[in-house]
C-alpha cells in the first residue's frame, strides 16, 4: 500500500449513512455477544471454584485448568484463521455457539449425577477454548461485512464496552450465582448464554459474500504462510503487532504482580481487593464509550499511538500507591491503563479490519492473535521472576513503563503521518504488500 495518507478518510464515525442503533443486524450481533460475554465471565469464576470446592483440586491443578482455557489460542489460532477464510463465517459462529452450549452444559449435568471429574474439567476447558478461537476469529472477520467501513470504530467501541462491562459485572454476578446455586449451577448460566447468542446470529438477515474458490494446489500450510506474510509484510500491521505483543508482555507482568502488591505491600484486606480492581474495568468501559468520539477529534489513525504514548502515561502512579488513602492511586492508575488500552484496541482493530482484503481477514486476525496472546503467559512468568529478584514495587513500576514504551513501535511508523484510517483494501489487494 503506497501513499496511504492521500487515500485516508474518516473511518470511525457515524456521520454518514445509517446509525448503528438503526441497524437490526448489528444490534442482534451485539446483544448476543453481550449476554455471551457475561456468561463467560461467570464461568471464569465458577470453573476454578468448582475444581477447588467440589473436587478439592490442588493449586497446581487449578493452574493447569486456567492454562487449558487459553492453550488453544497458541496451538490452533493460525490454522483456524486459514479455515475461517475458506468458509462461511456466520455458520462457523453458529456451530461454535452450539458446541459451547453442549460443552459447558455438560458440567452441571455431570455434577448433578455425581460423576464430575478433573479430567472432564480439563477437556471442557480445552474444547471450549478451541470453539472460542474459531468463534472469535470468525466474529472479528464477519463484522466488516455486516456494517459500513465508516461505522467500524463505533461498532468496535460498543463491543469493547460490552467486554469491559462483563469484566466489571461478570465476576460479581458469578459470585452471586455460585452462592445461590453452587459453582456447577452457575455454569448453567454460561451454557444458556450461548443459546441466546445462537438465536441472535440466526436472526441476522444480511448474508455475507461466499468465500473465494480455492485453487487445487492451495494447502493449509500455504494459506497460513500467506496470512503471516500479509501481516508481517505490511509496514504498519507488523508494528501494531509489535506494539500490542510488547504491551501484553508487560501487562502480563502487572497482572501477575497486582494482587501480591495489594495484599503484601499495601496490606489491603482480601475482601476489598475485588472492589479496588473494579476501577480497571470502569476505565475500560469509559474507553469503549469514548473511543469513537476521541478518534473523531484526534484522528482514527493518529489515536492508535496517542492512546498509548499520551493517554496511558499516568498509569505508572499505580506503582506509587501506599498504605492508607494512598491505596486509591492503584485503582486510578489501573483505570487509566484500561481506558487507554481499550481505546488503543478499538482503534488498531478498526485499522486492521479496514486495510485487510476480505479474503485475508480470518488469517490476519488469527496471525495477530497468535502473537499478541502468546506474550501474556510469558509476562506472568517474567513478573514472578522480577518480583522475586528486585521486589514487587520496582517490578510493577517496570511493567507499567514497559507497556507505555510499547507505543513507540507505532509512533515510528507511517501512522505518524496519517490522521485517519485509509479506505478498506480491495479484495484483489496483493498479499504481503504495504
Short mmCIF file of C-alpha atoms in Angstrom, two decimals:
data_model
loop_
_atom_site.label_atom_id
_atom_site.label_comp_id
_atom_site.label_asym_id
_atom_site.label_seq_id
_atom_site.Cartn_x
_atom_site.Cartn_y
_atom_site.Cartn_z
CA UNK A 1 0.00 0.00 0.00
CA UNK A 2 1.57 3.29 -1.02
CA UNK A 3 0.83 6.85 -0.03
CA UNK A 4 -1.87 5.79 2.39
CA UNK A 5 -2.11 9.27 3.78
CA UNK A 6 -3.55 10.56 0.50
CA UNK A 7 -6.18 7.82 0.49
CA UNK A 8 -7.20 8.36 4.09
CA UNK A 9 -10.75 9.07 5.09
CA UNK A 10 -12.58 9.41 8.37
CA UNK A 11 -13.32 5.82 9.28
CA UNK A 12 -14.70 5.70 12.78
CA UNK A 13 -17.75 7.92 13.00
CA UNK A 14 -21.42 7.56 12.26
CA UNK A 15 -21.79 10.84 10.45
CA UNK A 16 -22.55 9.10 7.15
CA UNK A 17 -25.25 6.59 6.46
CA UNK A 18 -27.50 4.87 8.89
CA UNK A 19 -26.67 4.90 12.61
CA UNK A 20 -25.73 1.57 14.15
CA UNK A 21 -28.67 1.97 16.51
CA UNK A 22 -30.93 1.63 13.47
CA UNK A 23 -29.20 -1.44 12.04
CA UNK A 24 -31.01 -4.51 13.42
CA UNK A 25 -28.39 -6.96 12.17
CA UNK A 26 -25.62 -5.28 14.18
CA UNK A 27 -27.89 -4.92 17.21
CA UNK A 28 -28.63 -8.64 17.10
CA UNK A 29 -24.92 -9.46 16.93
CA UNK A 30 -24.12 -7.01 19.73
CA UNK A 31 -26.91 -8.17 22.04
CA UNK A 32 -25.98 -11.82 21.60
CA UNK A 33 -22.38 -11.05 22.40
CA UNK A 34 -23.35 -9.02 25.46
CA UNK A 35 -25.17 -11.98 27.00
CA UNK A 36 -22.44 -14.40 25.97
CA UNK A 37 -19.65 -12.23 27.44
CA UNK A 38 -21.47 -12.05 30.77
CA UNK A 39 -21.92 -15.81 30.79
CA UNK A 40 -18.23 -16.37 30.05
CA UNK A 41 -17.26 -14.02 32.89
CA UNK A 42 -19.42 -16.11 35.23
CA UNK A 43 -17.57 -19.27 34.18
CA UNK A 44 -14.19 -17.61 34.82
CA UNK A 45 -15.24 -17.51 38.48
CA UNK A 46 -17.28 -20.72 38.64
CA UNK A 47 -14.86 -23.13 36.91
CA UNK A 48 -11.89 -22.78 39.32
CA UNK A 49 -14.27 -22.60 42.29
CA UNK A 50 -15.90 -25.83 41.17
CA UNK A 51 -12.49 -27.51 40.94
CA UNK A 52 -11.49 -26.24 44.40
CA UNK A 53 -14.73 -26.83 46.28
CA UNK A 54 -16.33 -29.84 44.61
CA UNK A 55 -13.20 -31.75 43.56
CA UNK A 56 -10.67 -30.50 46.16
CA UNK A 57 -8.20 -29.59 43.42
CA UNK A 58 -4.65 -28.57 44.28
CA UNK A 59 -3.14 -25.19 43.39
CA UNK A 60 -1.21 -26.87 40.58
CA UNK A 61 -4.38 -28.45 39.18
CA UNK A 62 -6.19 -25.10 39.21
CA UNK A 63 -3.21 -23.55 37.42
CA UNK A 64 -3.38 -26.23 34.75
CA UNK A 65 -7.11 -25.67 34.41
CA UNK A 66 -6.58 -21.94 33.90
CA UNK A 67 -3.85 -22.57 31.33
CA UNK A 68 -6.09 -25.02 29.47
CA UNK A 69 -8.64 -22.27 28.80
CA UNK A 70 -6.15 -20.24 26.73
CA UNK A 71 -3.95 -23.00 25.32
CA UNK A 72 -5.98 -23.22 22.10
CA UNK A 73 -5.04 -19.67 21.10
CA UNK A 74 -1.36 -20.63 20.98
CA UNK A 75 -1.89 -24.02 19.32
CA UNK A 76 -4.61 -23.64 16.68
CA UNK A 77 -5.07 -19.93 16.03
CA UNK A 78 -3.11 -19.97 12.76
CA UNK A 79 -4.88 -22.95 11.14
CA UNK A 80 -8.19 -21.61 12.44
CA UNK A 81 -7.64 -18.37 10.53
CA UNK A 82 -6.92 -20.25 7.30
CA UNK A 83 -10.06 -22.38 7.74
CA UNK A 84 -12.25 -19.37 8.55
CA UNK A 85 -11.18 -17.58 5.36
CA UNK A 86 -12.40 -20.53 3.30
CA UNK A 87 -15.81 -20.94 4.93
CA UNK A 88 -18.99 -19.02 5.81
CA UNK A 89 -18.12 -17.14 8.99
CA UNK A 90 -21.72 -16.85 10.19
CA UNK A 91 -22.13 -20.63 10.01
CA UNK A 92 -18.90 -21.17 11.97
CA UNK A 93 -20.14 -18.81 14.69
CA UNK A 94 -23.43 -20.71 15.00
CA UNK A 95 -21.71 -24.11 15.18
CA UNK A 96 -19.23 -22.86 17.79
CA UNK A 97 -22.00 -21.46 19.98
CA UNK A 98 -23.98 -24.72 19.81
CA UNK A 99 -20.88 -26.71 20.69
CA UNK A 100 -20.04 -24.43 23.62
CA UNK A 101 -23.60 -24.75 24.90
CA UNK A 102 -23.18 -28.54 24.97
CA UNK A 103 -19.61 -28.49 26.32
CA UNK A 104 -20.26 -26.04 29.17
CA UNK A 105 -23.68 -27.57 29.84
CA UNK A 106 -22.08 -30.98 30.40
CA UNK A 107 -20.51 -29.72 33.65
CA UNK A 108 -23.71 -29.07 35.69
CA UNK A 109 -25.21 -32.28 34.26
CA UNK A 110 -22.20 -34.35 35.39
CA UNK A 111 -22.22 -32.62 38.77
CA UNK A 112 -25.91 -33.38 39.23
CA UNK A 113 -25.27 -37.10 38.65
CA UNK A 114 -22.15 -37.09 40.85
CA UNK A 115 -19.75 -38.12 38.09
CA UNK A 116 -17.81 -34.88 37.61
CA UNK A 117 -14.01 -35.27 37.50
CA UNK A 118 -10.99 -33.04 36.98
CA UNK A 119 -10.37 -34.83 33.69
CA UNK A 120 -13.74 -33.63 32.43
CA UNK A 121 -12.99 -30.06 33.51
CA UNK A 122 -9.69 -30.14 31.60
CA UNK A 123 -11.47 -31.44 28.49
CA UNK A 124 -14.20 -28.81 28.87
CA UNK A 125 -11.64 -26.01 29.21
CA UNK A 126 -9.68 -27.19 26.17
CA UNK A 127 -12.71 -27.85 23.96
CA UNK A 128 -14.42 -24.59 24.87
CA UNK A 129 -11.13 -22.80 24.15
CA UNK A 130 -10.95 -24.33 20.67
CA UNK A 131 -14.51 -23.17 19.95
CA UNK A 132 -13.67 -19.69 21.26
CA UNK A 133 -10.69 -19.44 18.89
CA UNK A 134 -12.82 -20.24 15.85
CA UNK A 135 -15.69 -18.02 17.03
CA UNK A 136 -13.51 -15.01 17.83
CA UNK A 137 -11.60 -15.16 14.54
CA UNK A 138 -14.88 -15.54 12.61
CA UNK A 139 -16.53 -12.79 14.64
CA UNK A 140 -13.85 -10.18 14.02
CA UNK A 141 -13.74 -11.15 10.35
CA UNK A 142 -17.55 -11.14 9.93
CA UNK A 143 -18.16 -7.67 11.37
CA UNK A 144 -16.70 -5.68 8.42
CA UNK A 145 -19.07 -7.48 6.04
CA UNK A 146 -22.07 -6.60 8.21
CA UNK A 147 -21.63 -2.82 8.53
CA UNK A 148 -20.19 0.13 6.63
CA UNK A 149 -16.47 0.83 6.95
CA UNK A 150 -17.14 4.25 8.49
CA UNK A 151 -19.00 2.52 11.33
CA UNK A 152 -16.17 0.16 12.31
CA UNK A 153 -14.74 2.35 15.06
CA UNK A 154 -18.16 2.90 16.61
CA UNK A 155 -19.09 -0.79 16.34
CA UNK A 156 -15.83 -1.97 17.86
CA UNK A 157 -16.28 0.64 20.61
CA UNK A 158 -19.69 -0.75 21.52
CA UNK A 159 -18.37 -4.31 21.52
CA UNK A 160 -15.36 -3.26 23.61
CA UNK A 161 -17.62 -1.56 26.14
CA UNK A 162 -19.58 -4.81 26.44
CA UNK A 163 -16.39 -6.75 27.17
CA UNK A 164 -15.30 -4.24 29.82
CA UNK A 165 -18.76 -4.27 31.41
CA UNK A 166 -18.60 -8.08 31.57
CA UNK A 167 -15.22 -7.82 33.31
CA UNK A 168 -16.78 -5.47 35.85
CA UNK A 169 -20.12 -7.17 36.47
CA UNK A 170 -19.41 -10.77 35.45
CA UNK A 171 -17.32 -11.81 38.46
CA UNK A 172 -19.82 -10.25 40.87
CA UNK A 173 -22.69 -11.96 39.08
CA UNK A 174 -20.72 -15.20 39.07
CA UNK A 175 -20.07 -14.95 42.80
CA UNK A 176 -23.75 -14.34 43.46
CA UNK A 177 -24.84 -17.27 41.29
CA UNK A 178 -22.30 -19.54 42.96
CA UNK A 179 -23.70 -18.52 46.34
CA UNK A 180 -27.28 -19.23 45.24
CA UNK A 181 -26.92 -22.30 43.03
CA UNK A 182 -23.39 -23.59 43.59
CA UNK A 183 -20.48 -23.45 41.14
CA UNK A 184 -21.93 -26.09 38.82
CA UNK A 185 -25.31 -24.38 38.77
CA UNK A 186 -23.68 -21.05 37.99
CA UNK A 187 -22.10 -22.54 34.86
CA UNK A 188 -25.62 -23.26 33.59
CA UNK A 189 -25.93 -19.50 33.06
CA UNK A 190 -22.95 -19.55 30.70
CA UNK A 191 -24.36 -22.51 28.77
CA UNK A 192 -27.69 -20.73 28.35
CA UNK A 193 -25.94 -17.55 27.23
CA UNK A 194 -24.67 -19.38 24.15
CA UNK A 195 -28.25 -20.27 23.19
CA UNK A 196 -29.04 -16.54 23.21
CA UNK A 197 -26.01 -15.91 21.01
CA UNK A 198 -27.11 -18.63 18.57
CA UNK A 199 -30.59 -17.14 18.25
CA UNK A 200 -29.12 -13.67 17.75
CA UNK A 201 -26.81 -14.77 14.92
CA UNK A 202 -29.61 -16.81 13.33
CA UNK A 203 -31.75 -13.67 13.31
CA UNK A 204 -29.26 -11.69 11.19
CA UNK A 205 -30.80 -11.22 7.76
CA UNK A 206 -27.74 -9.94 5.87
CA UNK A 207 -25.79 -12.62 4.07
CA UNK A 208 -22.05 -12.45 3.61
CA UNK A 209 -20.34 -12.91 0.29
CA UNK A 210 -19.33 -16.55 -0.33
CA UNK A 211 -15.61 -17.23 0.19
CA UNK A 212 -13.48 -17.29 -2.96
CA UNK A 213 -12.84 -20.67 -4.56
CA UNK A 214 -9.53 -22.27 -3.63
CA UNK A 215 -7.02 -23.45 -6.19
CA UNK A 216 -6.25 -27.17 -6.31
CA UNK A 217 -2.69 -26.70 -5.01
CA UNK A 218 -3.65 -24.39 -2.12
CA UNK A 219 -2.72 -26.32 1.04
CA UNK A 220 -3.48 -25.33 4.64
CA UNK A 221 0.22 -24.64 5.25
CA UNK A 222 0.34 -22.31 2.25
CA UNK A 223 -2.74 -20.41 3.43
CA UNK A 224 -1.25 -19.99 6.90
CA UNK A 225 2.01 -18.74 5.37
CA UNK A 226 0.10 -16.22 3.25
CA UNK A 227 -1.60 -14.84 6.37
CA UNK A 228 1.70 -14.45 8.22
CA UNK A 229 3.31 -12.89 5.15
CA UNK A 230 0.49 -10.38 4.83
CA UNK A 231 0.71 -9.28 8.48
CA UNK A 232 4.49 -9.13 8.79
CA UNK A 233 4.99 -7.78 5.27
CA UNK A 234 2.71 -4.82 5.98
CA UNK A 235 4.72 -1.84 7.23
CA UNK A 236 2.07 -0.76 9.76
CA UNK A 237 0.47 -4.07 10.75
CA UNK A 238 3.78 -5.57 11.86
CA UNK A 239 4.38 -2.54 14.08
CA UNK A 240 0.88 -2.82 15.51
CA UNK A 241 1.63 -6.47 16.32
CA UNK A 242 4.96 -5.47 17.91
CA UNK A 243 3.25 -2.78 19.99
CA UNK A 244 0.38 -4.99 21.13
CA UNK A 245 2.58 -8.02 21.81
CA UNK A 246 5.07 -5.96 23.83
CA UNK A 247 2.31 -4.22 25.78
CA UNK A 248 0.72 -7.59 26.54
CA UNK A 249 4.06 -8.92 27.77
CA UNK A 250 4.25 -6.14 30.35
CA UNK A 251 0.51 -6.32 31.05
CA UNK A 252 1.05 -9.98 31.91
CA UNK A 253 3.70 -8.81 34.36
CA UNK A 254 1.48 -6.29 36.13
CA UNK A 255 -1.42 -8.74 36.25
CA UNK A 256 0.80 -11.31 37.98
CA UNK A 257 2.08 -8.72 40.46
CA UNK A 258 -1.11 -6.74 41.18
CA UNK A 259 -2.65 -8.99 43.81
CA UNK A 260 0.70 -9.56 45.53
CA UNK A 261 1.25 -5.78 45.60
CA UNK A 262 -2.17 -5.14 47.12
CA UNK A 263 -2.04 -7.87 49.75
CA UNK A 264 1.63 -7.98 50.79
CA UNK A 265 2.87 -4.44 50.12
CA UNK A 266 -0.22 -2.30 50.71
CA UNK A 267 -1.80 -4.75 53.20
CA UNK A 268 -5.25 -4.43 51.66
CA UNK A 269 -7.82 -6.78 53.15
CA UNK A 270 -8.67 -9.60 50.71
CA UNK A 271 -12.36 -8.68 50.81
CA UNK A 272 -11.55 -5.23 49.38
CA UNK A 273 -9.23 -6.28 46.57
CA UNK A 274 -12.11 -7.00 44.19
CA UNK A 275 -13.54 -3.52 44.75
CA UNK A 276 -10.16 -1.93 44.07
CA UNK A 277 -9.58 -3.98 40.94
CA UNK A 278 -13.01 -2.92 39.64
CA UNK A 279 -11.51 0.51 38.95
CA UNK A 280 -9.75 -1.01 35.97
CA UNK A 281 -12.98 -2.28 34.46
CA UNK A 282 -14.61 1.13 34.90
CA UNK A 283 -11.73 2.64 32.93
CA UNK A 284 -12.28 0.05 30.20
CA UNK A 285 -15.98 0.88 29.99
CA UNK A 286 -15.17 4.58 29.66
CA UNK A 287 -12.60 3.82 26.98
CA UNK A 288 -15.10 1.84 24.95
CA UNK A 289 -17.73 4.54 25.31
CA UNK A 290 -15.48 7.43 24.26
CA UNK A 291 -13.18 5.75 21.71
CA UNK A 292 -15.28 6.83 18.73
CA UNK A 293 -15.51 10.46 19.84
CA UNK A 294 -11.80 10.62 20.59
CA UNK A 295 -10.98 9.11 17.20
CA UNK A 296 -13.11 11.76 15.52
CA UNK A 297 -11.31 14.54 17.40
CA UNK A 298 -7.75 13.19 17.21
CA UNK A 299 -7.98 11.13 14.02
CA UNK A 300 -8.87 7.44 13.67
CA UNK A 301 -5.26 6.54 12.73
CA UNK A 302 -3.44 9.02 14.97
CA UNK A 303 -5.39 7.83 18.02
CA UNK A 304 -3.56 4.48 17.81
CA UNK A 305 -0.25 5.91 19.03
CA UNK A 306 -1.75 8.79 21.03
CA UNK A 307 -3.75 6.34 23.16
CA UNK A 308 -0.55 4.55 24.26
CA UNK A 309 2.03 7.32 24.49
CA UNK A 310 -0.24 10.09 25.81
CA UNK A 311 -3.34 8.62 27.47
CA UNK A 312 -1.57 5.75 29.23
CA UNK A 313 1.43 7.71 30.56
CA UNK A 314 -0.09 8.43 34.02
CA UNK A 315 -0.76 4.71 34.67
CA UNK A 316 2.59 4.40 36.48
CA UNK A 317 1.05 6.16 39.51
CA UNK A 318 -0.46 2.77 40.43
CA UNK A 319 3.02 1.56 41.44
CA UNK A 320 3.41 4.62 43.71
CA UNK A 321 0.42 3.69 45.90
CA UNK A 322 0.99 3.49 49.66
CA UNK A 323 -0.91 2.19 52.68
CA UNK A 324 -3.99 4.10 53.79
CA UNK A 325 -5.64 6.58 51.44
CA UNK A 326 -2.68 6.26 49.11
CA UNK A 327 -4.05 2.90 48.02
CA UNK A 328 -6.51 4.82 45.82
CA UNK A 329 -3.67 5.56 43.43
CA UNK A 330 -3.74 1.90 42.43
CA UNK A 331 -7.30 1.74 41.01
CA UNK A 332 -6.77 5.19 39.47
CA UNK A 333 -3.62 4.05 37.67
CA UNK A 334 -5.18 0.78 36.56
CA UNK A 335 -8.30 2.59 35.40
CA UNK A 336 -6.12 4.86 33.24
CA UNK A 337 -4.30 1.80 31.87
CA UNK A 338 -7.55 0.07 30.94
CA UNK A 339 -9.04 3.25 29.47
CA UNK A 340 -6.08 3.83 27.17
CA UNK A 341 -5.83 0.11 26.40
CA UNK A 342 -9.46 -0.07 25.34
CA UNK A 343 -9.13 3.00 23.09
CA UNK A 344 -5.99 1.51 21.54
CA UNK A 345 -7.53 -1.91 20.97
CA UNK A 346 -10.63 -0.48 19.33
CA UNK A 347 -8.54 1.81 17.09
CA UNK A 348 -6.00 -0.81 15.99
CA UNK A 349 -8.69 -3.44 15.39
CA UNK A 350 -10.65 -0.99 13.24
CA UNK A 351 -7.45 -0.19 11.32
CA UNK A 352 -6.70 -3.89 10.74
CA UNK A 353 -10.23 -4.54 9.51
CA UNK A 354 -10.04 -1.55 7.15
CA UNK A 355 -6.74 -2.36 5.43
CA UNK A 356 -7.16 -6.13 5.11
CA UNK A 357 -8.77 -7.64 1.99
CA UNK A 358 -11.89 -9.72 2.81
CA UNK A 359 -10.29 -12.96 1.68
CA UNK A 360 -7.40 -12.42 4.16
CA UNK A 361 -9.47 -11.26 7.15
CA UNK A 362 -9.56 -14.53 9.08
CA UNK A 363 -5.86 -15.26 8.61
CA UNK A 364 -4.92 -11.71 9.54
CA UNK A 365 -6.93 -11.81 12.79
CA UNK A 366 -5.60 -15.27 13.66
CA UNK A 367 -1.96 -14.33 12.97
CA UNK A 368 -2.22 -11.20 15.12
CA UNK A 369 -3.88 -13.04 17.99
CA UNK A 370 -1.36 -15.87 17.81
CA UNK A 371 1.44 -13.41 18.51
CA UNK A 372 -0.13 -10.95 20.93
CA UNK A 373 -1.88 -13.53 23.12
CA UNK A 374 1.27 -15.63 23.25
CA UNK A 375 3.17 -12.96 25.18
CA UNK A 376 0.66 -12.79 28.07
CA UNK A 377 1.74 -16.00 29.86
CA UNK A 378 5.40 -15.09 29.29
CA UNK A 379 4.74 -11.80 31.04
CA UNK A 380 3.24 -13.61 34.01
CA UNK A 381 6.36 -15.71 34.42
CA UNK A 382 8.61 -12.66 33.98
CA UNK A 383 6.60 -10.76 36.59
CA UNK A 384 7.06 -13.54 39.12
CA UNK A 385 10.80 -13.74 38.48
CA UNK A 386 11.44 -9.97 38.62
CA UNK A 387 9.14 -9.53 41.60
CA UNK A 388 11.29 -12.04 43.47
CA UNK A 389 14.65 -10.61 42.33
CA UNK A 390 14.14 -6.84 42.54
CA UNK A 391 10.98 -6.52 44.63
CA UNK A 392 7.28 -6.23 43.84
CA UNK A 393 7.05 -2.43 43.62
CA UNK A 394 10.06 -1.93 41.31
CA UNK A 395 8.90 -4.81 39.08
CA UNK A 396 5.39 -3.34 38.91
CA UNK A 397 6.81 0.07 38.01
CA UNK A 398 8.90 -1.55 35.26
CA UNK A 399 5.77 -3.30 33.92
CA UNK A 400 3.84 -0.04 33.60
CA UNK A 401 6.78 1.76 31.96
CA UNK A 402 7.25 -1.13 29.53
CA UNK A 403 3.61 -1.19 28.43
CA UNK A 404 3.76 2.58 27.83
CA UNK A 405 7.04 2.35 25.89
CA UNK A 406 5.46 -0.20 23.52
CA UNK A 407 3.71 2.74 21.87
CA UNK A 408 6.96 3.83 20.19
CA UNK A 409 6.60 0.89 17.78
CA UNK A 410 3.53 2.50 16.20
CA UNK A 411 4.82 6.05 16.58
CA UNK A 412 7.87 5.28 14.43
CA UNK A 413 5.75 4.01 11.56
CA UNK A 414 3.77 5.56 8.69
CA UNK A 415 0.91 6.04 11.19
CA UNK A 416 2.72 9.12 12.49
CA UNK A 417 1.98 10.90 9.20
CA UNK A 418 -1.66 9.82 8.98
CA UNK A 419 -4.70 11.36 10.60
CA UNK A 420 -7.37 8.85 9.64
CA UNK A 421 -7.61 5.18 8.75
CA UNK A 422 -7.31 4.51 4.99
CA UNK A 423 -10.14 3.22 2.85
CA UNK A 424 -10.82 -0.53 3.08
CA UNK A 425 -8.48 -2.61 0.95
CA UNK A 426 -10.00 -4.06 -2.24
CA UNK A 427 -10.47 -7.80 -2.49
CA UNK A 428 -7.74 -8.01 -5.12
CA UNK A 429 -5.02 -6.45 -2.95
CA UNK A 430 -1.78 -8.43 -3.29
CA UNK A 431 -0.62 -10.47 -0.33
CA UNK A 432 2.36 -9.11 1.55
CA UNK A 433 2.34 -5.54 0.26
CA UNK A 434 2.41 -2.48 2.44
#
